[in-house]
Short mmCIF file of C-alpha atoms in Angstrom, two decimals:
data_model
loop_
_atom_site.label_atom_id
_atom_site.label_comp_id
_atom_site.label_asym_id
_atom_site.label_seq_id
_atom_site.Cartn_x
_atom_site.Cartn_y
_atom_site.Cartn_z
CA MET N 24 -31.82 -30.89 41.84
CA PRO N 25 -30.94 -34.80 41.69
CA ILE N 26 -28.22 -35.63 39.04
CA PRO N 27 -27.93 -38.88 37.35
CA ALA N 28 -24.56 -40.35 38.35
CA ASN N 29 -24.01 -42.16 34.97
CA LEU N 30 -24.76 -38.80 32.95
CA ALA N 31 -22.34 -36.77 35.14
CA SER N 32 -19.41 -35.32 33.30
CA PRO N 33 -16.03 -34.16 34.90
CA SER N 34 -16.97 -30.60 34.63
CA SER N 35 -20.40 -30.97 36.61
CA ALA N 36 -20.30 -30.05 40.22
CA LEU N 37 -22.30 -31.45 43.32
CA PRO N 38 -24.43 -29.20 45.34
CA LEU N 39 -21.91 -29.74 48.29
CA LYS N 40 -19.68 -26.68 48.66
CA ALA N 41 -20.25 -25.52 45.17
CA SER N 42 -18.88 -22.18 46.09
CA GLN N 43 -15.40 -23.69 46.41
CA GLY N 44 -15.24 -24.08 42.62
CA ALA N 45 -12.64 -22.90 40.28
CA PRO N 46 -12.19 -19.20 39.71
CA GLY N 47 -14.57 -17.99 37.11
CA PRO N 48 -14.31 -15.19 34.56
CA SER N 49 -14.97 -12.52 37.01
CA SER N 50 -11.65 -13.23 38.69
CA ALA N 51 -9.75 -12.34 35.38
CA PRO N 52 -8.14 -9.00 35.34
CA THR N 53 -10.00 -6.22 33.87
CA SER N 54 -9.20 -2.91 32.26
CA ASN N 55 -8.86 -1.31 35.38
CA SER N 56 -5.41 -3.09 35.80
CA ARG N 57 -4.10 -0.38 33.15
CA LEU N 58 -5.32 2.51 35.22
CA PRO N 59 -2.76 4.79 36.75
CA GLY N 60 -3.86 3.59 40.27
CA TRP N 61 -2.66 0.02 39.39
CA GLN N 62 0.54 1.37 37.93
CA ARG N 63 1.22 2.98 41.32
CA VAL N 64 0.61 -0.23 43.14
CA PHE N 65 2.89 -2.39 40.72
CA ALA N 66 5.53 0.51 40.72
CA PRO N 67 7.48 -0.86 43.57
CA LEU N 68 7.71 -4.39 41.81
CA ARG N 69 9.85 -2.93 39.11
CA ARG N 70 12.61 -2.04 41.67
CA LEU N 71 12.87 -5.89 42.69
CA SER N 72 15.32 -8.21 40.99
CA ARG N 73 14.25 -10.27 38.02
CA SER N 74 14.15 -13.50 40.31
CA SER N 75 12.05 -11.80 42.85
CA GLN N 76 9.58 -10.57 40.03
CA PHE N 77 9.55 -14.07 38.59
CA VAL N 78 8.75 -15.65 42.06
CA ILE N 79 5.92 -13.29 42.61
CA ALA N 80 4.51 -13.64 39.04
CA ALA N 81 5.00 -17.42 39.26
CA SER N 82 3.47 -17.71 42.62
CA ILE N 83 0.42 -15.93 41.39
CA ILE N 84 0.06 -18.10 37.97
CA LEU N 85 0.97 -21.30 39.65
CA GLY N 86 -1.28 -20.68 42.66
CA LEU N 87 -4.34 -19.99 40.45
CA THR N 88 -3.47 -22.84 38.25
CA MET N 89 -2.97 -25.32 40.99
CA THR N 90 -6.04 -24.10 42.80
CA PHE N 91 -8.16 -24.89 39.86
CA VAL N 92 -6.49 -28.13 39.28
CA GLY N 93 -6.77 -29.10 42.90
CA ASN N 94 -10.44 -28.10 43.02
CA LEU N 95 -11.11 -29.99 39.79
CA VAL N 96 -9.30 -33.10 40.92
CA SER N 97 -10.73 -32.92 44.41
CA LYS N 98 -14.38 -32.42 43.23
CA THR N 99 -13.89 -35.26 40.55
CA ILE N 100 -12.70 -37.63 43.19
CA GLU N 101 -15.49 -36.48 45.60
CA ARG N 102 -18.05 -37.00 42.75
CA SER N 103 -16.61 -40.42 42.00
CA SER N 104 -16.58 -41.50 45.81
CA VAL N 105 -20.08 -40.47 46.36
CA GLN N 106 -21.23 -42.32 43.08
CA ALA N 107 -19.52 -45.38 43.88
CA ALA N 108 -21.01 -45.50 47.44
CA ALA N 109 -24.38 -44.68 45.79
CA ASP N 110 -23.96 -47.47 43.29
CA ALA N 111 -22.92 -49.82 46.14
CA GLY N 112 -25.85 -48.75 48.35
CA ALA N 113 -28.39 -49.01 45.34
CA LEU N 114 -27.21 -52.55 44.55
CA TYR N 115 -27.62 -53.48 48.12
CA MET N 116 -30.95 -52.01 48.70
CA THR N 117 -32.53 -53.22 45.47
CA THR N 118 -31.43 -56.73 46.22
CA PHE N 119 -33.43 -56.47 49.31
CA LEU N 120 -36.51 -54.42 48.12
CA GLU N 121 -37.33 -55.58 44.60
CA PRO N 122 -38.88 -59.01 45.98
CA TYR N 123 -41.25 -56.81 47.99
CA VAL N 124 -42.45 -54.64 45.14
CA GLN N 125 -43.28 -57.38 42.63
CA GLU N 126 -47.02 -57.22 43.79
CA LEU N 127 -47.19 -53.73 42.43
CA THR N 128 -47.53 -55.21 38.87
CA THR N 129 -50.79 -56.64 39.63
CA THR N 130 -52.35 -54.68 42.51
CA GLY N 131 -50.59 -51.29 42.00
CA ARG N 132 -50.03 -50.85 45.80
CA LEU N 133 -48.16 -52.66 48.53
CA SER N 134 -50.19 -54.86 51.10
CA VAL N 135 -50.07 -54.39 54.80
CA GLN N 136 -48.11 -57.63 55.09
CA THR N 137 -45.51 -56.46 52.49
CA ALA N 138 -45.12 -53.11 54.34
CA GLN N 139 -44.73 -54.82 57.85
CA ALA N 140 -42.05 -57.10 56.24
CA ILE N 141 -40.20 -54.16 55.01
CA ASP N 142 -40.36 -52.51 58.43
CA HIS N 143 -39.16 -55.69 60.02
CA LEU N 144 -36.31 -55.69 57.49
CA MET N 145 -35.26 -52.14 58.31
CA THR N 146 -34.81 -53.27 61.98
CA SER N 147 -31.88 -55.53 60.82
CA PRO N 148 -28.73 -54.37 62.22
CA THR N 149 -27.05 -54.77 58.92
CA LEU N 150 -29.30 -52.10 57.46
CA ASN N 151 -30.14 -49.66 60.37
CA SER N 152 -26.49 -49.32 61.06
CA HIS N 153 -26.16 -46.95 57.95
CA VAL N 154 -29.63 -46.78 56.32
CA ILE N 155 -31.68 -44.27 58.26
CA SER N 156 -34.87 -44.19 56.19
CA VAL N 157 -36.46 -45.77 53.06
CA LYS N 158 -39.37 -44.68 50.61
CA ILE N 159 -40.89 -46.43 47.83
CA TRP N 160 -42.34 -44.22 44.89
CA SER N 161 -44.93 -45.03 42.31
CA PRO N 162 -44.67 -43.44 38.85
CA ASP N 163 -47.19 -40.81 39.67
CA GLY N 164 -45.22 -39.36 42.71
CA THR N 165 -47.09 -41.15 45.32
CA VAL N 166 -45.13 -42.50 48.41
CA ILE N 167 -46.35 -46.24 48.55
CA TYR N 168 -43.98 -47.15 51.56
CA SER N 169 -41.89 -45.15 54.10
CA THR N 170 -40.25 -45.57 57.35
CA ASN N 171 -42.10 -42.27 58.19
CA LYS N 172 -45.87 -43.40 57.78
CA GLU N 173 -46.91 -39.64 57.96
CA VAL N 174 -46.05 -39.40 54.18
CA VAL N 175 -47.50 -42.89 53.07
CA ASN N 176 -49.91 -42.39 50.21
CA LYS N 177 -49.22 -38.79 49.65
CA SER N 178 -48.13 -37.35 46.32
CA PHE N 179 -45.28 -35.18 45.84
CA SER N 180 -43.29 -33.43 42.93
CA THR N 181 -41.80 -36.12 40.65
CA ALA N 182 -38.97 -34.01 39.64
CA GLU N 183 -36.66 -36.04 41.96
CA ILE N 184 -37.69 -39.38 40.69
CA ASP N 185 -38.08 -38.91 37.10
CA LEU N 186 -34.37 -39.62 36.24
CA ALA N 187 -34.63 -42.92 38.29
CA PHE N 188 -37.64 -44.03 36.34
CA GLU N 189 -35.61 -43.53 33.35
CA GLY N 190 -33.24 -46.19 34.73
CA ASN N 191 -30.60 -43.95 36.42
CA THR N 192 -29.15 -44.26 39.90
CA VAL N 193 -29.38 -40.58 41.26
CA THR N 194 -27.67 -39.28 44.35
CA GLU N 195 -28.31 -36.04 46.21
CA TRP N 196 -26.09 -34.84 48.92
CA GLY N 197 -27.76 -33.85 52.03
CA THR N 198 -30.05 -30.95 51.03
CA LEU N 199 -33.33 -32.47 52.52
CA ASN N 200 -35.28 -29.47 51.55
CA GLU N 201 -38.24 -31.27 49.98
CA ALA N 202 -41.65 -31.51 51.94
CA GLU N 203 -41.40 -35.27 52.15
CA ASN N 204 -38.00 -35.08 53.80
CA SER N 205 -39.24 -33.34 57.01
CA TYR N 206 -38.57 -36.84 59.25
CA GLU N 207 -34.95 -36.97 57.82
CA ARG N 208 -34.56 -33.33 58.26
CA SER N 209 -35.42 -33.36 61.84
CA LEU N 210 -32.82 -36.00 62.66
CA GLY N 211 -30.12 -33.21 62.32
CA ILE N 212 -27.49 -35.62 60.92
CA PRO N 213 -25.55 -35.46 57.51
CA LEU N 214 -27.36 -37.86 55.18
CA TYR N 215 -27.33 -38.42 51.42
CA GLU N 216 -30.35 -39.54 49.28
CA ILE N 217 -30.03 -42.42 46.57
CA TYR N 218 -32.78 -43.09 44.06
CA ALA N 219 -32.74 -46.54 42.58
CA PRO N 220 -35.05 -48.00 39.96
CA LEU N 221 -36.94 -51.15 41.16
CA ARG N 222 -37.54 -53.49 38.27
CA GLU N 223 -40.11 -56.38 37.50
CA PHE N 224 -38.58 -59.72 37.60
CA GLY N 225 -38.38 -61.41 34.18
CA THR N 226 -39.14 -58.22 32.03
CA GLY N 227 -36.79 -55.61 33.76
CA LYS N 228 -39.63 -53.20 33.57
CA ILE N 229 -39.15 -50.36 36.21
CA ILE N 230 -42.29 -50.50 38.30
CA ALA N 231 -41.03 -48.15 41.38
CA VAL N 232 -38.19 -46.16 42.67
CA GLY N 233 -36.70 -46.89 45.86
CA GLU N 234 -35.22 -43.94 47.99
CA PHE N 235 -33.21 -44.52 50.97
CA TYR N 236 -31.01 -42.19 53.08
CA GLU N 237 -27.63 -43.31 54.27
CA LEU N 238 -25.45 -41.73 56.92
CA ALA N 239 -22.92 -39.33 55.11
CA GLU N 240 -20.45 -39.10 58.27
CA VAL N 241 -18.18 -41.89 57.15
CA LEU N 242 -18.13 -40.80 53.55
CA GLU N 243 -17.70 -37.25 54.49
CA GLN N 244 -14.59 -38.47 56.49
CA GLU N 245 -13.30 -40.25 53.43
CA ILE N 246 -13.80 -37.26 51.15
CA ALA N 247 -11.95 -35.06 53.48
CA ARG N 248 -9.12 -37.46 53.53
CA VAL N 249 -8.87 -37.80 49.93
CA ARG N 250 -9.38 -33.84 49.42
CA GLN N 251 -6.44 -33.35 51.91
CA GLU N 252 -4.23 -35.85 50.16
CA VAL N 253 -4.96 -34.28 46.94
CA TRP N 254 -4.13 -30.66 48.07
CA ILE N 255 -0.88 -32.09 49.73
CA VAL N 256 0.11 -33.47 46.27
CA VAL N 257 -0.90 -30.41 44.39
CA GLY N 258 0.81 -28.08 47.08
CA THR N 259 4.16 -30.24 46.99
CA ALA N 260 4.28 -30.17 43.04
CA THR N 261 3.44 -26.29 43.11
CA VAL N 262 6.31 -25.76 45.48
CA ALA N 263 8.71 -28.09 43.76
CA MET N 264 7.94 -26.53 40.44
CA LEU N 265 8.27 -22.88 41.85
CA LEU N 266 11.80 -23.91 43.48
CA LEU N 267 12.93 -25.41 40.30
CA LEU N 268 11.96 -22.59 38.10
CA PHE N 269 13.34 -20.16 40.63
CA ALA N 270 16.64 -21.88 40.61
CA ILE N 271 16.87 -21.78 36.78
CA VAL N 272 15.82 -17.99 36.57
CA HIS N 273 18.20 -17.06 39.61
CA ARG N 274 21.05 -18.72 37.84
CA GLY N 275 20.18 -17.11 34.60
CA GLU N 276 19.90 -13.66 36.51
CA ARG N 277 23.30 -14.41 38.25
CA ILE N 278 24.96 -15.03 34.76
CA ILE N 279 23.26 -11.98 33.27
CA MET N 280 24.36 -9.71 36.13
CA GLN N 281 28.19 -11.04 35.76
CA GLN N 282 27.94 -10.34 31.96
CA GLN N 283 26.55 -6.98 32.64
CA HIS N 284 29.20 -6.20 35.30
CA ALA N 285 31.79 -7.53 32.91
CA LEU N 286 30.59 -5.44 30.12
CA SER N 287 30.29 -2.40 32.28
CA ARG N 288 34.00 -2.82 33.52
CA GLN N 289 35.10 -3.36 29.77
CA MET N 290 33.02 -0.33 28.68
CA GLN N 291 34.73 1.84 31.54
CA GLU N 292 38.19 0.38 30.51
CA GLN N 293 37.43 1.12 26.89
CA THR N 294 36.46 4.63 27.76
CA GLN N 295 39.57 5.31 29.86
CA LEU N 296 41.56 3.96 27.19
CA HIS N 297 39.94 5.99 24.54
CA ALA N 298 40.55 9.06 26.51
CA LYS N 299 44.02 8.04 27.30
CA ASN N 300 44.61 7.53 23.50
CA ILE N 301 42.94 10.76 22.79
CA GLY N 302 45.21 12.38 25.30
CA LEU N 303 48.26 10.57 23.69
CA GLN N 304 47.32 11.53 20.18
CA ARG N 305 47.00 15.13 21.10
CA LYS N 306 50.39 15.18 22.88
CA ILE N 307 51.97 13.40 19.69
CA THR N 308 50.25 15.92 17.58
CA THR N 309 51.42 18.78 19.75
CA ALA N 310 55.06 17.41 19.94
CA ASN N 311 55.12 16.73 16.21
CA GLN N 312 53.98 20.45 15.68
CA ALA N 313 56.50 21.68 18.35
CA PHE N 314 59.34 19.66 16.67
CA SER N 315 58.43 20.80 13.29
CA ARG N 316 58.40 24.44 14.69
CA ILE N 317 61.62 23.82 16.51
CA ASN N 318 63.30 22.50 13.26
CA GLU N 319 62.14 25.44 11.30
CA LEU N 320 63.59 27.76 13.92
CA THR N 321 66.78 25.75 13.86
CA LEU N 322 67.10 26.05 10.18
CA ARG N 323 66.47 29.67 10.35
CA ARG N 324 69.09 30.13 13.03
CA CYS N 325 71.68 28.11 10.99
CA GLY N 326 70.92 30.17 8.02
CA ALA N 327 71.10 33.49 9.84
CA ASP N 328 74.52 32.26 11.32
CA LEU N 329 75.78 31.48 7.97
CA HIS N 330 74.47 34.65 6.49
CA ASP N 331 75.73 36.81 9.23
CA GLY N 332 79.09 34.83 9.53
CA PRO N 333 80.81 32.69 6.92
CA ALA N 334 78.92 34.42 4.10
CA GLN N 335 80.04 37.95 5.20
CA LEU N 336 83.58 36.82 5.20
CA LEU N 337 83.47 35.11 2.02
CA THR N 338 81.93 38.29 0.51
CA LEU N 339 84.91 40.29 2.03
CA ILE N 340 87.21 37.61 0.48
CA LEU N 341 85.69 38.27 -2.97
CA VAL N 342 85.80 41.86 -2.50
CA ARG N 343 89.48 41.77 -1.51
CA LEU N 344 90.25 39.48 -4.45
CA ASP N 345 88.76 42.15 -6.83
CA GLU N 346 90.77 44.85 -5.15
CA LEU N 347 93.96 42.65 -5.41
CA ASN N 348 93.32 42.20 -9.03
CA THR N 349 92.94 45.90 -9.68
CA LEU N 350 96.07 46.61 -7.60
CA GLN N 351 97.98 44.19 -9.59
CA GLU N 352 96.84 45.86 -12.80
CA ARG N 353 97.91 49.30 -11.52
CA ASN N 354 101.15 48.61 -9.73
CA ARG N 355 102.71 45.50 -11.14
CA ASN N 356 105.99 46.52 -9.46
CA SER N 357 104.69 47.06 -5.88
CA ALA N 358 104.36 44.13 -3.67
CA GLN N 359 103.26 45.82 -0.38
CA PRO N 360 99.63 46.45 -1.23
CA GLU N 361 99.47 42.85 -2.53
CA GLY N 362 100.86 41.42 0.65
CA ASP N 363 98.43 43.40 2.73
CA ALA N 364 95.50 42.21 0.61
CA LEU N 365 96.74 38.62 0.95
CA GLU N 366 96.89 38.96 4.56
CA THR N 367 93.43 40.25 4.85
CA ILE N 368 92.02 37.57 2.62
CA ARG N 369 94.00 34.88 4.74
CA SER N 370 92.43 36.23 7.84
CA ALA N 371 88.93 36.52 6.53
CA ALA N 372 89.10 33.02 5.32
CA GLN N 373 90.49 31.70 8.71
CA ASP N 374 87.51 33.37 10.48
CA ALA N 375 84.94 31.97 7.96
CA LEU N 376 86.50 28.42 8.52
CA ARG N 377 86.34 28.70 12.25
CA GLU N 378 82.82 30.08 12.18
CA VAL N 379 81.71 27.20 10.01
CA ARG N 380 83.14 24.84 12.30
CA GLU N 381 81.53 26.22 15.20
CA ILE N 382 78.11 26.07 13.57
CA SER N 383 78.70 22.47 12.44
CA ARG N 384 79.99 21.45 15.99
CA GLY N 385 76.84 22.60 17.35
CA LEU N 386 74.76 20.67 14.87
CA ALA N 387 76.79 17.33 14.89
CA LEU N 388 76.79 15.09 17.90
CA PRO N 389 79.93 13.10 18.95
CA GLU N 390 79.73 9.32 18.69
CA ILE N 391 78.25 8.35 22.02
CA ASN N 392 76.77 4.78 21.11
CA GLY N 393 79.86 2.94 22.34
CA ILE N 394 80.37 4.68 25.67
CA SER N 395 78.39 4.53 29.14
CA LEU N 396 76.17 7.17 30.51
CA ARG N 397 78.78 8.42 32.94
CA GLN N 398 81.33 8.77 30.05
CA GLU N 399 78.87 10.66 27.89
CA LEU N 400 78.37 13.13 30.79
CA GLU N 401 82.03 13.56 31.22
CA LEU N 402 82.18 14.16 27.50
CA ALA N 403 79.59 16.95 27.52
CA VAL N 404 81.12 18.59 30.47
CA GLN N 405 84.73 18.26 29.11
CA ARG N 406 83.72 19.71 25.71
CA HIS N 407 81.78 22.72 27.46
CA GLN N 408 84.81 23.39 29.58
CA GLN N 409 87.22 23.46 26.48
CA ARG N 410 85.04 25.64 24.46
CA THR N 411 84.13 28.26 27.31
CA GLU N 412 87.03 27.85 29.51
CA THR N 413 84.76 27.76 32.46
CA LYS N 414 84.46 25.17 35.51
CA VAL N 415 81.70 22.59 35.61
CA ASP N 416 81.26 20.25 38.67
CA LEU N 417 79.93 16.84 37.56
CA THR N 418 78.43 14.38 40.30
CA CYS N 419 77.18 10.82 39.30
CA ARG N 420 75.42 8.61 41.55
CA SER N 421 74.77 4.84 40.75
CA LEU N 422 74.04 5.43 37.08
CA PRO N 423 73.19 2.47 34.90
CA GLU N 424 75.60 0.98 32.24
CA ASN N 425 73.22 0.42 29.38
CA VAL N 426 70.87 3.32 28.34
CA PRO N 427 68.85 3.15 25.15
CA ALA N 428 70.30 5.31 22.44
CA PRO N 429 67.33 7.92 22.25
CA TYR N 430 67.77 8.68 25.91
CA LYS N 431 71.50 9.22 25.61
CA VAL N 432 71.03 11.65 22.49
CA CYS N 433 68.33 13.51 24.52
CA ILE N 434 70.51 13.70 27.80
CA TYR N 435 73.59 14.89 25.79
CA ARG N 436 71.70 17.58 23.95
CA PHE N 437 69.69 18.57 27.29
CA ILE N 438 73.17 19.05 29.14
CA GLN N 439 74.82 20.81 26.23
CA GLU N 440 71.93 23.36 25.91
CA ALA N 441 71.67 23.83 29.67
CA LEU N 442 75.27 24.52 30.04
CA ASN N 443 75.39 26.94 27.12
CA ASN N 444 72.46 28.89 28.80
CA ALA N 445 74.37 28.95 32.00
CA TYR N 446 77.50 30.15 30.26
CA ARG N 447 75.43 32.69 28.23
CA HIS N 448 73.20 34.20 31.10
CA ALA N 449 75.34 33.35 34.14
CA GLY N 450 78.78 33.76 32.77
CA GLY N 451 79.57 30.08 33.74
CA LYS N 452 79.51 30.89 37.49
CA GLY N 453 78.53 27.83 39.70
CA GLN N 454 77.92 25.48 36.94
CA VAL N 455 77.12 21.98 38.37
CA VAL N 456 75.81 18.75 36.60
CA LEU N 457 74.13 16.11 39.04
CA ALA N 458 73.15 12.85 37.72
CA SER N 459 71.60 10.00 39.72
CA TYR N 460 69.55 6.72 39.37
CA ASP N 461 67.17 5.11 41.94
CA GLN N 462 64.42 2.56 41.42
CA GLY N 463 64.38 2.98 37.67
CA LEU N 464 64.09 6.71 37.67
CA LEU N 465 67.04 8.74 36.07
CA ARG N 466 67.47 12.27 37.28
CA ILE N 467 69.59 14.91 35.39
CA GLN N 468 70.14 18.34 36.96
CA VAL N 469 71.92 21.46 35.68
CA THR N 470 72.31 24.53 38.07
CA ASP N 471 74.22 27.76 37.89
CA ALA N 472 74.97 30.61 40.27
CA GLY N 473 73.75 33.48 38.08
CA ASP N 474 71.31 36.22 38.56
CA GLY N 475 68.42 34.03 37.63
CA ILE N 476 65.63 35.00 35.24
CA ASP N 477 61.84 35.61 35.57
CA THR N 478 59.88 32.35 35.34
CA ASP N 479 57.00 34.13 33.46
CA SER N 480 59.27 34.70 30.43
CA LEU N 481 61.51 31.57 30.64
CA GLU N 482 60.54 30.35 27.18
CA THR N 483 59.90 33.57 25.34
CA THR N 484 61.91 36.42 24.54
CA GLY N 485 61.18 40.12 25.13
CA THR N 486 59.45 40.27 21.82
CA GLY N 487 57.15 37.45 22.51
CA ARG N 488 59.10 34.99 20.31
CA THR N 489 59.85 31.40 21.46
CA ARG N 490 63.29 30.64 23.04
CA LEU N 491 64.42 28.03 20.73
CA GLY N 492 66.97 26.31 23.42
CA LEU N 493 64.34 25.84 26.26
CA ALA N 494 61.62 24.76 24.06
CA GLY N 495 63.77 22.25 22.46
CA MET N 496 65.03 20.92 25.58
CA ARG N 497 61.45 20.60 26.94
CA TYR N 498 60.00 18.89 23.76
CA ARG N 499 63.08 16.61 23.65
CA VAL N 500 62.49 15.32 27.20
CA GLU N 501 58.66 15.18 26.90
CA SER N 502 58.88 13.14 23.68
CA LEU N 503 60.48 10.27 25.44
CA GLY N 504 57.93 10.30 28.25
CA GLY N 505 60.05 12.30 30.63
CA LYS N 506 59.44 15.36 32.76
CA PHE N 507 61.11 18.65 32.35
CA HIS N 508 61.43 21.11 35.12
CA ILE N 509 62.95 24.72 35.18
CA HIS N 510 63.02 26.68 38.52
CA SER N 511 64.64 30.23 38.60
CA ILE N 512 64.26 33.22 40.96
CA PRO N 513 66.03 36.32 40.19
CA GLY N 514 69.20 36.59 42.30
CA THR N 515 69.40 32.90 43.25
CA GLY N 516 70.44 31.33 39.91
CA THR N 517 68.62 28.84 37.74
CA LYS N 518 67.95 25.01 37.99
CA VAL N 519 67.03 22.97 34.96
CA SER N 520 66.07 19.09 35.52
CA ALA N 521 64.93 16.34 33.48
CA GLN N 522 63.52 12.83 34.70
CA PHE N 523 63.22 9.59 32.89
CA ARG N 524 61.48 6.28 33.71
CA LEU N 525 64.02 3.73 32.42
CA ASP N 526 62.55 0.56 33.67
CA ASP N 527 59.29 1.06 31.76
CA PRO N 528 59.80 3.83 28.98
CA GLY N 529 56.24 3.91 28.31
CA LYS N 530 55.30 4.99 31.92
CA PRO N 531 55.58 8.65 33.01
CA PRO N 532 58.06 9.09 35.83
CA SER N 533 56.39 9.58 39.17
CA ASP N 534 56.94 12.70 41.40
CA THR N 535 59.98 12.10 43.56
CA THR N 536 61.72 13.61 46.42
CA GLY N 537 65.42 14.84 46.54
CA ASP N 538 67.28 17.39 44.52
CA LEU N 539 64.87 17.31 41.86
CA ALA N 540 61.69 17.34 43.72
CA SER N 541 61.74 21.06 44.47
CA THR N 542 61.99 22.01 40.70
CA GLN N 543 58.98 23.79 39.30
CA GLU N 544 57.71 24.54 35.91
#
């Protein structure tokens, strides 16, 4: 149907290629997109990165949006171009035709001379180069003039000319389906129709409608060029926006991934530190419990030694004093029994004093803060030799001069207890003390040439009770971050060793080769 150009709105569409309009509501997603089948289709997209998902989603959204915008702009420009051409053509034709139709106001028809004049006008190169055919319509739908004489004085539907009789310039793009267009349709070339009102001079009353057909080839080329330019601009803008948005999203995704990796590493480190702290806390708790148990055992042993030794001797002294008092009352003139009693008391007191000194010597530690590690080892070996009258071989290799006091106390007690065990269980045979220092690792080793003991019962007695000496040695060493090893095979002697990391006391000593590497727990 013809459309009045001055009533057209941007949302209206021309008959030309109307199927290329913007997507309608039918293209919107329906409830089928929520079906399991669609979920299976989109499932692979979930495995893509965020930037890839964004590119796909943005491409679809921007593609649909820009397609709609491109079609809208293209059709608006196309409609404007056609209307501009129609207005120009209508102005041009009315200028030529209106003088010839003025007689319609009086006669209601065109004379033969007027028709011939119009025919002659149509042969002008200025017109026939782009105007192919002309018709003049009366208000009742009768063709009163046409370059195709077969339709002159014939009546047709007024649907196409009614808007023009209302004063509108109407254009129709190349449908040519009406009966009066048989001649133009037979030409087989692209045409567009223009309907323009023809007015009476002076009054401006519309007395006829002029219809003329112009070649559409040039206009089609111009519209195609404009459409191409529009799509180039729209496509370039779409790609530019997509690239810009992708760059922003990709940068954000990279920052998020870096933060996630950093958080993951921190979480792993925190988990490892937490596990390590739990392990250290358990070791501290175990060590505290062990030290408490060892201290209790030490106190019990001291109590037993005092009860069985000095206490018994002091009891004997008191008994002998009572006997001496009784003898003095019975035999005031006899001195022999009194002398024997005094000798017994003196001997018992000396024994009690000696045992108290032995016990105190085992509890007290000689002053070692002002001496070097080598001198400390020599002192421990010397005192053991004096006390047991046995021989101990001491070998020192590259020992450090300055050692923290807690390590010196631990090392002294370790050597003291190990040599006491060697004297007690091996009779002091083959006693050797070896001390060495290499790359921050201090090694202390005490060996004997005794009969050895069973490793399954190293730290327990035959009744299942804890051996206080060995347990104390182990906990002393491990409380300072060291390693305690004992190796004994029946018939080959016993080897006890301790390792300390002095360059970093908080770092456990690593396994090393050498004299201490062969020791086993």
